mmCIF file of C-alpha atoms and ligand atoms in Angstrom:
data_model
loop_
_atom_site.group_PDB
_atom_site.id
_atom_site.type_symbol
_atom_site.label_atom_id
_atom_site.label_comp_id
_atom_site.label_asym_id
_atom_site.label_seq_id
_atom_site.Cartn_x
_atom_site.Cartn_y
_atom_site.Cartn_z
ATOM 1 C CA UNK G 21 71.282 107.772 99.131
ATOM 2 C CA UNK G 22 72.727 104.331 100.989
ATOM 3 C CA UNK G 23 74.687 102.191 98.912
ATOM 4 C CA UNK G 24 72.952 98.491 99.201
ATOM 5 C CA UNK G 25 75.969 97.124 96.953
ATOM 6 C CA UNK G 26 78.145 95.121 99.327
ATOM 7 C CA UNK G 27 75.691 94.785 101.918
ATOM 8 C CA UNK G 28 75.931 90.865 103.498
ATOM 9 C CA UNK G 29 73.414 88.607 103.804
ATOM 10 C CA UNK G 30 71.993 89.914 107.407
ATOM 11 C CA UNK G 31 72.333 93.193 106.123
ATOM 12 C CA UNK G 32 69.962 92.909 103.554
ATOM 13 C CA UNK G 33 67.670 90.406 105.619
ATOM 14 C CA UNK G 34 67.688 93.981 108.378
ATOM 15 C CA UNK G 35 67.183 96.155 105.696
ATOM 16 C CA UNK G 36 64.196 94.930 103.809
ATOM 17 C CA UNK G 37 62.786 93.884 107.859
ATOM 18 C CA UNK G 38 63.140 97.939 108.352
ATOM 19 C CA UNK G 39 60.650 98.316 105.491
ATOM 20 C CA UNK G 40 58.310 96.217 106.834
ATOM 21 C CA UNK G 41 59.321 92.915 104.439
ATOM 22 C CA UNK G 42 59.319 89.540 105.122
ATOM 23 C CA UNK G 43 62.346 87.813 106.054
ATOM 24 C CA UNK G 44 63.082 85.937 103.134
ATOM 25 C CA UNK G 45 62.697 89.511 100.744
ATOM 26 C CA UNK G 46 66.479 89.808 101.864
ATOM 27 C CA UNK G 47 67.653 86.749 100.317
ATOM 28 C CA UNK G 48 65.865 87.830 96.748
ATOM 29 C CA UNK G 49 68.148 91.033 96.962
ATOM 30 C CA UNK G 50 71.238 89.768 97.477
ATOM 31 C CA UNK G 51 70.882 86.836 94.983
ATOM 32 C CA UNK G 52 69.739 89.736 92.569
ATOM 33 C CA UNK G 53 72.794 91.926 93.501
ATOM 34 C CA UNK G 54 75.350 89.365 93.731
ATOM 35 C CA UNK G 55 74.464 86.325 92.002
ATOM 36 C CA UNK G 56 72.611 87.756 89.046
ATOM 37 C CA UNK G 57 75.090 90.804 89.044
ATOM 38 C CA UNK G 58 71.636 93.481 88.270
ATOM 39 C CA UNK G 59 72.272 97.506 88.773
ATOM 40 C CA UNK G 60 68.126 98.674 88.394
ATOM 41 C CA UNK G 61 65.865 97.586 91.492
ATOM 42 C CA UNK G 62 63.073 97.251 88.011
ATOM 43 C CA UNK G 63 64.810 94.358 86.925
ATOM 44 C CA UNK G 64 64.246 92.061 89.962
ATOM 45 C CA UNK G 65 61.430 90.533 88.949
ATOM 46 C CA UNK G 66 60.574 88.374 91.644
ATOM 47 C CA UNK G 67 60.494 91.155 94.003
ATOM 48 C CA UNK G 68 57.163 92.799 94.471
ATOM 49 C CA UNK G 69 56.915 96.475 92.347
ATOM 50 C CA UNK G 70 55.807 98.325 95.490
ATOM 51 C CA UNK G 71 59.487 96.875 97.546
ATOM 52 C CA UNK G 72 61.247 97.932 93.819
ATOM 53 C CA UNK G 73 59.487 101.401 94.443
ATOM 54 C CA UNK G 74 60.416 101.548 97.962
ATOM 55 C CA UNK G 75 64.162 100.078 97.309
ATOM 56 C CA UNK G 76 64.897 102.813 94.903
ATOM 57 C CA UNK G 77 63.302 105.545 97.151
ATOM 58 C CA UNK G 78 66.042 104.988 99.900
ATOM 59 C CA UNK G 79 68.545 103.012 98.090
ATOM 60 C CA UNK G 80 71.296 102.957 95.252
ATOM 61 C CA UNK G 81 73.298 100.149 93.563
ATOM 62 C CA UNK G 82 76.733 101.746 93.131
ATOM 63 C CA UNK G 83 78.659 100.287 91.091
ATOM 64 C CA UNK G 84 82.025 100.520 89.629
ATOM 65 C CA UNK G 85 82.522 103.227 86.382
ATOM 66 C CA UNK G 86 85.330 102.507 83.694
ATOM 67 C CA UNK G 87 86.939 106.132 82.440
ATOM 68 C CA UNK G 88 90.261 104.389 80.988
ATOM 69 C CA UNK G 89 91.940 100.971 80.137
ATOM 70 C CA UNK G 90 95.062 100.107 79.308
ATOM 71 C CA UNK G 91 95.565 96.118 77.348
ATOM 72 C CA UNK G 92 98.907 94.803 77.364
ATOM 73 C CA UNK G 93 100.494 93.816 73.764
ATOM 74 C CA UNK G 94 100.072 90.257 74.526
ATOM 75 C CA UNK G 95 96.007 90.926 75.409
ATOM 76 C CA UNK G 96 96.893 88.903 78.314
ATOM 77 C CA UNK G 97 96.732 91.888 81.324
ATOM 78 C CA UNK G 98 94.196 95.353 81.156
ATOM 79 C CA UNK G 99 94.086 97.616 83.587
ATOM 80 C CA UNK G 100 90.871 99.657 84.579
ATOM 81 C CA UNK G 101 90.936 103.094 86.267
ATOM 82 C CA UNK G 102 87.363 102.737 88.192
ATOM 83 C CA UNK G 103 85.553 105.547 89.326
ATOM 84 C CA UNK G 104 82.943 105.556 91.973
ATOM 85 C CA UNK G 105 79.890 107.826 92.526
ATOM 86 C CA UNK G 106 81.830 110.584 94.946
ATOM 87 C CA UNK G 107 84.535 110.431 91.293
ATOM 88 C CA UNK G 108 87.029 108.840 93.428
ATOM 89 C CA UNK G 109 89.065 106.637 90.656
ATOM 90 C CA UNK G 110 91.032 103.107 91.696
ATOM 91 C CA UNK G 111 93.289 100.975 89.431
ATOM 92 C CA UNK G 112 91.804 97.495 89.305
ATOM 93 C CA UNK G 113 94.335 95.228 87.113
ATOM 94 C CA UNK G 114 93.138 91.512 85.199
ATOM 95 C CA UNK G 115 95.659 89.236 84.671
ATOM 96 C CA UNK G 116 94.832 86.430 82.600
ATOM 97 C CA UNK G 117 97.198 83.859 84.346
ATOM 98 C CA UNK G 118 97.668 80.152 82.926
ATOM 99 C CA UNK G 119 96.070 78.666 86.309
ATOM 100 C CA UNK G 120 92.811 81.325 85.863
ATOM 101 C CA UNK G 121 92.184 84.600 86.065
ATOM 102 C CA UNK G 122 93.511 86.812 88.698
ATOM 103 C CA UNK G 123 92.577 90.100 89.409
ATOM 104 C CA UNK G 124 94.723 92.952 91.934
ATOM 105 C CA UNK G 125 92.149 94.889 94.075
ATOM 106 C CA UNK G 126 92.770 98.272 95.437
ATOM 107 C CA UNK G 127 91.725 98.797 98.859
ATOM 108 C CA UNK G 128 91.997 102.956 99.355
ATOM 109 C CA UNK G 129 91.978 105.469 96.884
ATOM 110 C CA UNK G 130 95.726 106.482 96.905
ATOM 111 C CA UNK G 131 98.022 105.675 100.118
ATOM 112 C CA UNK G 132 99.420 107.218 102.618
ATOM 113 C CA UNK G 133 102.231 104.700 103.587
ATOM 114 C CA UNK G 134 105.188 106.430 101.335
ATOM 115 C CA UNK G 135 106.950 103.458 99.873
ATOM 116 C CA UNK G 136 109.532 105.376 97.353
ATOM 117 C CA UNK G 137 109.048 102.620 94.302
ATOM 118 C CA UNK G 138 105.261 102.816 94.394
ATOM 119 C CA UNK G 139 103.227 105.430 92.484
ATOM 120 C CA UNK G 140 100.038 105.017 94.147
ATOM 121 C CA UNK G 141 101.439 107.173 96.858
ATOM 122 C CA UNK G 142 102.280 109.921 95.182
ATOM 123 C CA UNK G 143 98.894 111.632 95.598
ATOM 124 C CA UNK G 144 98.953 110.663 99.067
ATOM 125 C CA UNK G 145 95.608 108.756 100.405
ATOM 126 C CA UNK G 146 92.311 110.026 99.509
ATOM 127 C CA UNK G 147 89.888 107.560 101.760
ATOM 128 C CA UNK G 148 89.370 104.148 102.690
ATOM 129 C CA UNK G 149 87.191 101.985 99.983
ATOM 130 C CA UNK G 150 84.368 100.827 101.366
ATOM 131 C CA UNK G 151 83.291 96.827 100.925
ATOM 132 C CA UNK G 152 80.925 97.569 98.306
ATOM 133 C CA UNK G 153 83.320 99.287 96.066
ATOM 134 C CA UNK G 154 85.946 97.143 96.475
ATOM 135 C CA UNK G 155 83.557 94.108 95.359
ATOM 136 C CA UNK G 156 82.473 96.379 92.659
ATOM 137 C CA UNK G 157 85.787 96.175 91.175
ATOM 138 C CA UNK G 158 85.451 92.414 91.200
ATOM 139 C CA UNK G 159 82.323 92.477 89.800
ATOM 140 C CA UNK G 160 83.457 94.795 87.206
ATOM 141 C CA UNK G 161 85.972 92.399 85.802
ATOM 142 C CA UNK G 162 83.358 89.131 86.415
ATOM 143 C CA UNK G 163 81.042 90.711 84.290
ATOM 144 C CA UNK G 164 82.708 91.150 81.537
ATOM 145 C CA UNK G 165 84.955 87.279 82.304
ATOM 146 C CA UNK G 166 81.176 86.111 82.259
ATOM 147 C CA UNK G 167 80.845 87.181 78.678
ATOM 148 C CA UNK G 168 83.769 85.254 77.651
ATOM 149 C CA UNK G 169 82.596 82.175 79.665
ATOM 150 C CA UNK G 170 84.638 82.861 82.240
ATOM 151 C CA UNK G 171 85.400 84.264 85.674
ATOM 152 C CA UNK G 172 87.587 85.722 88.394
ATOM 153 C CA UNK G 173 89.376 82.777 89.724
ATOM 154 C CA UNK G 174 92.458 84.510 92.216
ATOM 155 C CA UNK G 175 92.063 87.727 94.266
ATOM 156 C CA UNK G 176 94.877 89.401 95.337
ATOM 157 C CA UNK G 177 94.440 92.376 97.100
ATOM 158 C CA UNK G 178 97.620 94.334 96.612
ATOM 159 C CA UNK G 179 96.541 97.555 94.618
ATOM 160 C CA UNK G 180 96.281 101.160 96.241
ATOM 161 C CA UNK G 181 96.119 100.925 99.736
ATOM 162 C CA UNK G 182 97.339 99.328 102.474
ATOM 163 C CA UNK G 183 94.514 96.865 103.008
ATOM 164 C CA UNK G 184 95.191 96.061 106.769
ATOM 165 C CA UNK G 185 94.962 100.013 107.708
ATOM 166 C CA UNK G 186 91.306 99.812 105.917
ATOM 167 C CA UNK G 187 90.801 96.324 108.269
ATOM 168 C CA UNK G 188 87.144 95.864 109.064
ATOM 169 C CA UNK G 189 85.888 96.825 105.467
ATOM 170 C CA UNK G 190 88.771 94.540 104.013
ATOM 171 C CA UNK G 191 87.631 91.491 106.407
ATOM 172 C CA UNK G 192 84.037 92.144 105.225
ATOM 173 C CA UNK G 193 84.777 91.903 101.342
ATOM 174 C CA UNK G 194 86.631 88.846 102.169
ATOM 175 C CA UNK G 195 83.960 87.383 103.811
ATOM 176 C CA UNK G 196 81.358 88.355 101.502
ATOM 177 C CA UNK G 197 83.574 86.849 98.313
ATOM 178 C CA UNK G 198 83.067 83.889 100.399
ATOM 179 C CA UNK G 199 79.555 83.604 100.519
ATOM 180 C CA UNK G 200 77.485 81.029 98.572
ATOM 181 C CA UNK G 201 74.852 83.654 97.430
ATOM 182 C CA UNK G 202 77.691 86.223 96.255
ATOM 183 C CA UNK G 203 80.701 84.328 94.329
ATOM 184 C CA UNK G 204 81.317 81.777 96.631
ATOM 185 C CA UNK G 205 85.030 81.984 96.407
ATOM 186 C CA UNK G 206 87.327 79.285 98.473
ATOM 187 C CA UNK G 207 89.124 81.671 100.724
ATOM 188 C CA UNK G 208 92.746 80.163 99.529
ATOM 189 C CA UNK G 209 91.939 81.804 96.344
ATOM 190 C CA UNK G 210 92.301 84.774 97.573
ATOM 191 C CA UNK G 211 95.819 86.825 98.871
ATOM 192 C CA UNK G 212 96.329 89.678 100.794
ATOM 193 C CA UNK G 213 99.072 91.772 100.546
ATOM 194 C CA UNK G 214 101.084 94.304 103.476
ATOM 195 C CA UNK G 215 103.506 96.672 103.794
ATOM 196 C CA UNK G 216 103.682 95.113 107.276
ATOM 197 C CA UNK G 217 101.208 96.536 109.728
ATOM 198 C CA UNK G 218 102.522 94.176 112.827
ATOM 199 C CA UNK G 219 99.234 94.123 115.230
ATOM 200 C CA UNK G 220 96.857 93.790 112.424
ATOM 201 C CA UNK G 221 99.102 91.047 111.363
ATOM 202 C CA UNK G 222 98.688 88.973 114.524
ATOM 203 C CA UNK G 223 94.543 90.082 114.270
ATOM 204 C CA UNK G 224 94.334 88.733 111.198
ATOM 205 C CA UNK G 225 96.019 85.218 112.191
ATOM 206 C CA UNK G 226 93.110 85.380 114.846
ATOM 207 C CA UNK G 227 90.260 85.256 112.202
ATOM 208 C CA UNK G 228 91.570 81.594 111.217
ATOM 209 C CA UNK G 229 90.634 82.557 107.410
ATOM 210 C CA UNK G 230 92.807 80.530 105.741
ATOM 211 C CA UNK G 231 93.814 83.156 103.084
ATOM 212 C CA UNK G 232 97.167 83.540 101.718
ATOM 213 C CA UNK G 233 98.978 86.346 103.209
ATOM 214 C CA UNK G 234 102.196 88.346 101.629
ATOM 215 C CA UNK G 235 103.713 91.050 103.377
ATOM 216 C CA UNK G 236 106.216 92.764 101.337
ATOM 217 C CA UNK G 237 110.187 92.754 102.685
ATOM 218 C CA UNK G 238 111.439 94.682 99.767
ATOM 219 C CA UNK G 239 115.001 94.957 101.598
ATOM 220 C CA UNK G 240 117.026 92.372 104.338
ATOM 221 C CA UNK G 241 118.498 94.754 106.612
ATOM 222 C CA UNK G 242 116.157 98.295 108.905
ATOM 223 C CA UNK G 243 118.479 101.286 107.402
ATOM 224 C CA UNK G 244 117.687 100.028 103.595
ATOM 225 C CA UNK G 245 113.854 98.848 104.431
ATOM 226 C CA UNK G 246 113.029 101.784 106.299
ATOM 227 C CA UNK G 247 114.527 104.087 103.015
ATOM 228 C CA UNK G 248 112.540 102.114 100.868
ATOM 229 C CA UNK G 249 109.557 101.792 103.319
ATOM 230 C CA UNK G 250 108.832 104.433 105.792
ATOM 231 C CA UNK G 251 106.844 102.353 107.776
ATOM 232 C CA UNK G 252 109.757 99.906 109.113
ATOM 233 C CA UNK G 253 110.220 102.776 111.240
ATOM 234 C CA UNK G 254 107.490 101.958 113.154
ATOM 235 C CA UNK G 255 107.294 98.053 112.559
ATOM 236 C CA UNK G 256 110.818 97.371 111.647
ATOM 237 C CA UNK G 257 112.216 94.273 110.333
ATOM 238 C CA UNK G 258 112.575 91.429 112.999
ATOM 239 C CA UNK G 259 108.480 92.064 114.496
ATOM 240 C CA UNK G 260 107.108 92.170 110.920
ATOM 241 C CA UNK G 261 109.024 88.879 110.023
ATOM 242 C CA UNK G 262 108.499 87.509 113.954
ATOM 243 C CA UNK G 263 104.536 88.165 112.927
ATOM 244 C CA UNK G 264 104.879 86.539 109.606
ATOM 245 C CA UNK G 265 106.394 83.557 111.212
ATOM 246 C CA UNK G 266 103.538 83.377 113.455
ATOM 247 C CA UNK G 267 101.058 83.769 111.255
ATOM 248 C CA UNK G 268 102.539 80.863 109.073
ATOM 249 C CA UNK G 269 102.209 78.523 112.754
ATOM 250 C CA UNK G 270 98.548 79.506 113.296
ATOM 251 C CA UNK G 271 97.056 79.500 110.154
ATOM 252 C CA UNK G 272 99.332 76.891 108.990
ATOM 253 C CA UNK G 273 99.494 78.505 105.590
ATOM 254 C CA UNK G 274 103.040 79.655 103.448
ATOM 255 C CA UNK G 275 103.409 83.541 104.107
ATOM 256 C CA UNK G 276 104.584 85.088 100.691
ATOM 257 C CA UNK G 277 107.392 87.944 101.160
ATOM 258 C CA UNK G 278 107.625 90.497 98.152
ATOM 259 C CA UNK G 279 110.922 91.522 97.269
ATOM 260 C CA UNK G 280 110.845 94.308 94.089
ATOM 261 C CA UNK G 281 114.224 93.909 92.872
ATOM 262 C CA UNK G 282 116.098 97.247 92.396
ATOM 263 C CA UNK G 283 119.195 97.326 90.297
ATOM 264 C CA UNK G 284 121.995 98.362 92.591
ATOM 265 C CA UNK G 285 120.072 98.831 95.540
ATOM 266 C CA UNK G 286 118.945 95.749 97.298
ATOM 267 C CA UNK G 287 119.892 92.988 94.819
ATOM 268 C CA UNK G 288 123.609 91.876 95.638
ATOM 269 C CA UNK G 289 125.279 88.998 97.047
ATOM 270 C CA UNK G 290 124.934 90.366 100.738
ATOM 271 C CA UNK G 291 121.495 90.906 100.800
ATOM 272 C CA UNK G 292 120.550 87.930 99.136
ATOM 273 C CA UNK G 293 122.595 86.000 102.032
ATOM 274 C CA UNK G 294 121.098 88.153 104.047
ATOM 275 C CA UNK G 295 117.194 87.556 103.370
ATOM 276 C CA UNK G 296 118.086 83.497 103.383
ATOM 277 C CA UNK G 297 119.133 83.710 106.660
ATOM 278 C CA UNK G 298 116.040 85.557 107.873
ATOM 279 C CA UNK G 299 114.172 83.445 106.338
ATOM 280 C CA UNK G 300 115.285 80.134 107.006
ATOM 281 C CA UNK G 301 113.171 77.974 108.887
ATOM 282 C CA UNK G 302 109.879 79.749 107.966
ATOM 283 C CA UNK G 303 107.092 78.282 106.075
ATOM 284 C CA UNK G 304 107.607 80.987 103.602
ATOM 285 C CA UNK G 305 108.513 81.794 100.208
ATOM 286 C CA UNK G 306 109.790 85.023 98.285
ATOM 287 C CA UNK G 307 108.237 86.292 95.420
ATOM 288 C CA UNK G 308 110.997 88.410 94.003
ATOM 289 C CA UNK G 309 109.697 91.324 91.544
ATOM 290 C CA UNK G 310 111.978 93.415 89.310
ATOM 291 C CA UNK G 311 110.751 96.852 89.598
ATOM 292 C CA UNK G 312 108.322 98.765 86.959
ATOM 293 C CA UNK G 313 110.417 101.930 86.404
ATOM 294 C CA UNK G 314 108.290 104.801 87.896
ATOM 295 C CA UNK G 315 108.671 107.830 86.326
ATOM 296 C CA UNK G 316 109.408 110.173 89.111
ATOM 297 C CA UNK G 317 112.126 107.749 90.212
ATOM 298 C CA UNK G 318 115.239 107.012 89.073
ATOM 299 C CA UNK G 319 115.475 103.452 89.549
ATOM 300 C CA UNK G 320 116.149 100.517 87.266
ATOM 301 C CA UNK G 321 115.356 96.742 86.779
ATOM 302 C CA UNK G 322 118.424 94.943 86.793
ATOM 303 C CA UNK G 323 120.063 92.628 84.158
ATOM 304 C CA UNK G 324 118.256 88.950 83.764
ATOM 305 C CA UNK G 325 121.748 87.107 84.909
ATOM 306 C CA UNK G 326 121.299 89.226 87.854
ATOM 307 C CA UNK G 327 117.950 88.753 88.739
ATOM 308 C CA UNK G 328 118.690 84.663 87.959
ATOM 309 C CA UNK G 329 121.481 85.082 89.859
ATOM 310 C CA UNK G 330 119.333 86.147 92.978
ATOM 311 C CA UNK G 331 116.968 84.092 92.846
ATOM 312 C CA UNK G 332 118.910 80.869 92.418
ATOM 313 C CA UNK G 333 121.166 81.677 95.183
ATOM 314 C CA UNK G 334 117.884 81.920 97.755
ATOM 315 C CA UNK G 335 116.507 78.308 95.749
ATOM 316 C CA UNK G 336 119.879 76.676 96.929
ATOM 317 C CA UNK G 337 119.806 78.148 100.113
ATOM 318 C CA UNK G 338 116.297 76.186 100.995
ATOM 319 C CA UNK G 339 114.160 79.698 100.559
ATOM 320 C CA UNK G 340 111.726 78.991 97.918
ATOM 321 C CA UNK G 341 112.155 81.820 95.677
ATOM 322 C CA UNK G 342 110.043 83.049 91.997
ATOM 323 C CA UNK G 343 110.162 85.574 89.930
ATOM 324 C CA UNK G 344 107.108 87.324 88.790
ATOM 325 C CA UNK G 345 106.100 86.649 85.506
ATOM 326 C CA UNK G 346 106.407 90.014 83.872
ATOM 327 C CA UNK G 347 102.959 91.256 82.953
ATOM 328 C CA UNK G 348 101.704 94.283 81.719
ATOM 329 C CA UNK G 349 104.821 96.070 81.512
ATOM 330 C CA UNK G 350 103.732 97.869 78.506
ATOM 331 C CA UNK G 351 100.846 99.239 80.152
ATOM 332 C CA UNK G 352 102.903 100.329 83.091
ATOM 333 C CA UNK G 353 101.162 97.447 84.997
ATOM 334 C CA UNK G 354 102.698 98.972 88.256
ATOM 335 C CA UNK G 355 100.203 100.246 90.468
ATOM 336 C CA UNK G 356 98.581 103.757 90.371
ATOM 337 C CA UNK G 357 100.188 105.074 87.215
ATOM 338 C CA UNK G 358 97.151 104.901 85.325
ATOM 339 C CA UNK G 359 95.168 107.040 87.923
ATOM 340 C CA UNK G 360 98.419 109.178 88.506
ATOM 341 C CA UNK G 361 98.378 109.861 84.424
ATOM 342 C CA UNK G 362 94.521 111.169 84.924
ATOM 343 C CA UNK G 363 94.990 113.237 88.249
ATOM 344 C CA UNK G 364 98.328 115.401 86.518
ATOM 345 C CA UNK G 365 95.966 115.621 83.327
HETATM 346 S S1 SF4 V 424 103.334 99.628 97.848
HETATM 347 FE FE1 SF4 V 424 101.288 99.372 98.719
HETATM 348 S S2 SF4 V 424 101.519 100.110 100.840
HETATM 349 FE FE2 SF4 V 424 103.304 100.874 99.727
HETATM 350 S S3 SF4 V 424 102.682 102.932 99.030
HETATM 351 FE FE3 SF4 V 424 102.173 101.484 97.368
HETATM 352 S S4 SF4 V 424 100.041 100.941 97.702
HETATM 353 FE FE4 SF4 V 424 100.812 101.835 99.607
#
């Protein structure tokens, strides 16, 4: 049966015109769906029993399954391993931030895009999420905010997947976040995150959604980015920062460029010259990451003075430069080890 979860506004206004409903039926559902967060077609009591009957004849309301969470020692980060009806499982990862609570979205089950210090591609990519289920992983993590009083504030889509190759169903959950009768988020709340798919890049600057794009660098110089990331092969270096530069001019927001922080690898005095120069000029920043150790790679986080040392020496060359707060590391908070750990099992 058709998922109605993640269905818009018109969508649902079509839908309930197809079963011979009046126009206004549509905007019941989706404040039932989205605003009162209800799984059962019974409970929406407003709706007449014969459209509840003929809703769940054609229709389900699939939603988002926990099989496993990890909580971080300090109770301030969990991570969920989601599974959806076909028993595809996502990571979806709450972080309870000082400025709100943020939540990382995947946007395909696995990945196919091979970057060597991320787990989630390990697997390979299964399929692309669809809007629904990635706004049932939001509303997985609202719920159960909403029984604390509180809710997802920040979005950042940068769990499995590479959200720009799964475009029109990524656009759609952004717009539908956006929405008055779903959670009505300001679009700056919410961040999208790419290995650096260059024409989707320049598509996305065309939308004039002023949400916060990050595009992850991960290395200054082709030989060491395209080792690290496959994919500079194909968009190497100077397009993916020339589109991040003119994304910044268009949208007139600050582009945010990951750098995970390997010890030995991309974190000496060269390279760090080497990224402020690329960088200067650019309404930009760098959000630099010390890596999670993954276990089928041999890499390490380097020392504190180093990482300090890095990041100072991009803050006094004008490149505005932080270090992510280390979260979760206890519960390997990297992305896809927690569905890795229940695919080998
Ligand atoms: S870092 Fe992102 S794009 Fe790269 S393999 Fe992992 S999930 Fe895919």
């Amino acid at each position: 049966m058709e998922n109605i979860f993640g269905k818009n506004l018109a969508e649902l206004t079509e839908l309930v015109l197809g079963l011979g409903l009046p126009k206004f039926r549509g905007k019941q559902l989706a404040e039932w769906l989205y605003k009162r967060s209800v799984t059962d077609f019974q409970q929406m009591q407003n709706l007449p029993k014969d459209m509840r009957n003929k809703l769940a004849e054609g229709y389900v309301i699939d939603r988002a399954a926990r099989v496993d969470q990890m909580d971080s020692g300090d109770g301030k980060t969990s991570k969920f391993l989601l599974n959806f009806s076909d028993g595809s499982g996502v990571e979806t990862v709450l972080m309870r931030q000082p400025y709100g609570n943020s939540i990382c979205v995947s946007s395909q089950v696995g990945c196919n895009m091979g970057c060597r210090f991320c787990a989630s591609t390990l697997h390979g990519m299964v399929r692309n999420l669809t809007p629904g289920e990635m706004l049932a992983q939001t509303y997985y993590i609202n719920d159960l905010l909403a029984k604390e009083g509180q809710k997802v504030d920040t979005i950042v889509i940068m769990g499995s997947g590479e959200p720009l190759n799964n475009y029109d169903n990524v656009l759609a959950y952004i717009r539908l976040l956006h929405e008055d009768y779903c959670l009505g988020m300001s679009y700056r709340s919410i961040t999208l995150s790419t290995s650096g798919i260059v024409p989707n890049i320049y598509k996305l600057a065309a939308e004039e959604l002023p949400i916060t794009l990050s595009i992850s660098l991960h290395a200054p110089e082709d030989e060491l980015r395209s080792e690290l990331m496959p994919i500079n092969r194909k968009y190497p270096l100077a397009d993916v920062l020339k589109a991040g530069r003119d994304y910044g001019q268009s949208t007139g927001r600050r582009v945010t460029y990951e750098y995970i922080l390997i010890d030995g690898v991309n974190d000496n005095l060269k390279q760090a010259r080497e990224l402020a120069s690329l960088l200067r000029g650019q309404l930009a920043s760098v959000n630099l990451i010390p890596i999670n150790p993954v276990a089928e790679r041999d890499w390490r986080r380097p020392s504190l003075a180093r990482i300090e040392f890095f990041a100072n020496y991009l803050t006094e060359h004008h490149i505005t430069a932080t270090v992510r707060r280390e979260m979760g590391n206890d519960i390997q908070a990297a992305c896809g080890q927690l569905r890795n750990k229940h695919l080998d099992q």
